[in-house]
Coordinates of C-alpha atoms in Angstrom, one line a residue:
M1 CA 51.5 89.2 194.8
S2 CA 48.6 88.5 197.2
Q3 CA 46.4 86.8 194.6
R4 CA 47.4 84.2 192.0
V5 CA 48.0 85.4 188.5
R6 CA 45.4 84.0 186.1
V7 CA 47.0 82.8 182.9
V8 CA 45.8 81.5 179.5
V9 CA 48.4 79.6 177.4
A10 CA 48.0 79.8 173.6
D11 CA 50.2 77.5 171.5
D12 CA 49.4 75.1 168.7
H13 CA 52.3 72.8 169.5
P14 CA 51.1 70.2 172.1
L15 CA 54.4 69.4 173.6
F16 CA 55.4 72.9 174.3
R17 CA 51.9 73.9 175.5
D18 CA 51.8 70.9 177.9
G19 CA 55.2 71.8 179.2
M20 CA 54.2 75.3 180.0
V21 CA 50.9 74.2 181.5
R22 CA 52.8 71.9 183.9
A23 CA 55.3 74.7 184.8
I24 CA 52.4 77.1 185.5
E25 CA 50.5 74.5 187.6
L26 CA 53.6 74.0 189.7
R27 CA 54.1 77.7 190.3
P28 CA 52.2 78.8 193.5
S29 CA 51.8 82.3 192.3
L30 CA 50.2 81.3 189.0
E31 CA 46.8 79.8 188.1
L32 CA 46.1 78.3 184.7
V33 CA 42.6 79.2 183.6
G34 CA 42.6 78.2 179.9
E35 CA 44.5 76.7 177.0
A36 CA 44.2 77.6 173.3
T37 CA 45.4 75.7 170.3
D38 CA 45.0 78.5 167.7
G39 CA 44.8 82.3 167.6
R40 CA 41.0 82.5 167.2
Q41 CA 40.5 80.4 170.3
A42 CA 43.1 82.5 172.2
L43 CA 41.2 85.6 171.4
E44 CA 37.9 84.1 172.5
L45 CA 39.4 82.8 175.8
A46 CA 40.9 86.2 176.5
R47 CA 37.5 87.8 176.0
E48 CA 35.6 85.2 178.0
L49 CA 38.0 84.5 180.9
A50 CA 39.6 87.9 181.2
P51 CA 43.0 86.5 182.4
D52 CA 45.6 88.7 183.9
V53 CA 48.2 87.4 181.4
L54 CA 48.0 85.7 178.0
L55 CA 51.1 83.7 177.1
L56 CA 50.8 83.8 173.3
D57 CA 52.7 82.1 170.5
A58 CA 53.6 84.5 167.7
R59 CA 52.8 82.0 165.0
M60 CA 49.5 80.0 165.1
P61 CA 46.7 78.9 162.8
E62 CA 43.5 80.9 162.2
L63 CA 45.0 84.2 163.7
D64 CA 48.7 84.8 164.4
G65 CA 49.9 86.3 167.6
L66 CA 50.2 89.8 166.2
Q67 CA 46.6 89.7 165.0
V68 CA 45.4 88.5 168.4
L69 CA 47.4 91.3 170.0
Q70 CA 45.9 93.9 167.7
A71 CA 42.4 92.8 168.4
L72 CA 42.9 92.9 172.2
R73 CA 44.4 96.4 172.0
R74 CA 41.6 97.6 169.6
E75 CA 39.0 96.3 172.1
Q76 CA 41.0 97.8 175.0
R77 CA 41.1 94.5 176.9
P78 CA 43.2 94.8 180.1
V79 CA 45.0 91.4 179.6
R80 CA 48.8 91.7 179.5
V81 CA 50.4 89.7 176.6
V82 CA 53.7 87.9 176.8
M83 CA 54.7 86.6 173.4
F84 CA 57.1 83.9 172.5
S85 CA 58.2 82.2 169.3
A86 CA 60.4 79.3 168.1
F87 CA 61.6 81.3 165.1
V88 CA 62.4 84.8 166.3
D89 CA 63.0 87.6 163.8
G90 CA 63.4 91.4 164.3
P91 CA 60.2 92.6 162.5
V92 CA 58.0 90.4 164.6
V93 CA 59.6 91.3 167.9
H94 CA 59.4 95.0 167.0
Q95 CA 55.8 94.8 165.9
A96 CA 54.8 92.9 169.1
L97 CA 56.4 95.4 171.4
A98 CA 55.1 98.4 169.5
G99 CA 51.7 96.8 169.5
G100 CA 51.5 96.5 173.3
A101 CA 53.1 93.2 174.2
V102 CA 54.8 93.5 177.6
G103 CA 57.2 90.6 177.1
Y104 CA 58.8 88.6 174.4
L105 CA 60.8 85.4 174.8
P106 CA 62.2 82.6 172.6
K107 CA 60.8 79.1 173.1
S108 CA 64.3 78.1 174.1
A109 CA 63.9 80.1 177.3
E110 CA 63.8 78.1 180.5
R111 CA 60.4 77.5 182.0
D112 CA 61.3 79.4 185.1
E113 CA 62.2 82.4 182.9
V114 CA 58.8 82.2 181.2
C115 CA 57.0 82.0 184.6
E116 CA 59.0 85.0 185.8
A117 CA 58.0 87.0 182.7
I118 CA 54.4 86.2 183.4
E119 CA 54.7 87.3 187.0
A120 CA 56.5 90.5 185.8
A121 CA 53.7 91.2 183.4
A122 CA 51.1 90.9 186.2
R123 CA 53.1 93.4 188.2
G124 CA 53.2 95.8 185.3
D125 CA 56.8 95.2 184.4
S126 CA 58.1 94.2 181.0
T127 CA 60.5 91.5 179.9
L128 CA 62.6 91.3 176.7
H129 CA 64.8 88.2 176.8
P130 CA 68.5 89.2 176.5
S131 CA 69.0 86.9 173.5
L132 CA 66.5 89.0 171.5
Q133 CA 68.1 92.4 172.1
G134 CA 70.6 92.0 169.3
V135 CA 67.8 90.8 166.9
L136 CA 65.7 93.8 167.8
L137 CA 68.6 96.2 167.4
E138 CA 69.4 94.8 163.9
Q139 CA 65.8 95.4 162.9
L140 CA 65.7 99.0 164.2
R141 CA 69.0 99.8 162.4
A142 CA 67.6 98.4 159.2
Q143 CA 64.6 100.7 159.6
G144 CA 66.9 103.7 160.1
V145 CA 67.3 105.9 163.2
D146 CA 65.2 109.0 163.8
D147 CA 66.9 112.3 164.2
D148 CA 64.4 113.5 166.8
R149 CA 66.3 112.1 169.8
P150 CA 65.1 113.4 173.1
V151 CA 67.6 115.0 175.5
L152 CA 68.1 112.6 178.4
T153 CA 69.7 113.5 181.7
D154 CA 72.7 111.5 182.8
R155 CA 70.6 109.6 185.3
E156 CA 67.9 108.8 182.8
Q157 CA 70.5 107.5 180.4
E158 CA 72.1 105.4 183.1
I159 CA 68.7 103.9 184.0
L160 CA 67.9 103.3 180.3
V161 CA 71.1 101.3 179.9
L162 CA 70.2 99.2 183.0
I163 CA 66.7 98.4 181.9
A164 CA 68.0 97.5 178.5
E165 CA 70.2 94.9 180.3
G166 CA 67.1 93.4 181.7
L167 CA 67.0 94.9 185.2
S168 CA 63.6 95.6 186.9
A169 CA 62.9 98.9 188.6
P170 CA 63.8 97.4 192.0
G171 CA 67.0 96.0 190.4
V172 CA 67.9 99.4 189.0
A173 CA 67.3 101.0 192.4
A174 CA 69.6 98.4 194.1
R175 CA 72.3 98.8 191.5
L176 CA 72.3 102.6 191.7
H177 CA 71.6 102.8 195.5
L178 CA 68.4 104.9 194.8
A179 CA 65.0 104.7 196.4
P180 CA 62.5 102.7 194.3
G181 CA 60.3 105.8 194.1
T182 CA 63.1 107.8 192.6
V183 CA 63.7 105.2 189.9
K184 CA 60.0 105.1 189.1
T185 CA 60.0 108.9 188.7
H186 CA 63.0 108.7 186.3
L187 CA 61.3 105.9 184.4
G188 CA 58.1 108.0 184.1
H189 CA 60.2 110.8 182.6
L190 CA 61.8 108.4 180.1
Y191 CA 58.4 107.0 179.1
E192 CA 57.1 110.5 178.5
K193 CA 60.1 111.6 176.4
L194 CA 59.9 108.5 174.3
G195 CA 56.2 108.3 174.0
V196 CA 55.9 104.8 175.5
S197 CA 54.2 103.2 178.5
D198 CA 56.3 100.2 179.6
R199 CA 59.9 99.0 179.9
A200 CA 60.1 96.8 176.8
A201 CA 58.6 99.5 174.5
C202 CA 61.0 102.0 176.1
V203 CA 64.0 99.9 175.2
A204 CA 62.7 99.3 171.7
E205 CA 62.0 103.0 171.1
A206 CA 65.4 104.0 172.6
M207 CA 67.1 101.6 170.2
R208 CA 65.1 102.9 167.3
R209 CA 66.2 106.5 168.1
G210 CA 69.8 105.5 168.5
L211 CA 69.9 106.1 172.3
L212 CA 71.3 102.6 172.9
E213 CA 74.2 100.9 171.2

């Protein structure tokens, strides 16, 4: 990335927020532009500062993370949202990804993992922490699986499995010995068939439709 990624951190727990602020300030590719201590302030800073990425706690006073996410999407703000939570449950993860979050991590994630998720979000990539995939799958199973499963090619299914494992598009290309452009084309077909626009939502929707075990 030629320019630093502008980040706002929103968390009502001072120790965690301070830790993430220090991690971001030490990361050459990232620039901290604001801190919020509740959901309403997070929404105001997202509107005022127009950061590239908002690192957003799912549970905060005033407005929770999902309400902030809904407001940003309703207003069509271009900020990309990476959500995290200390207490992760399936419904919240599913609602966040369905609502447009491009990443979701537990607070137990390493600081480098969070910074990498922020960088991925700025590039247009999505991140679902591996520890959350089982939680999400349980939620989707509880909701029931749709019968309207799209027909995927063998290559699309192969790529779907790899992105569910957490690989980026370049990582998939390297694993399958394909050109990055070819992988992006297949991903585009997957997104179209599943009615989604990013990797995290693709994995969530594929799980919901029973395309991933």
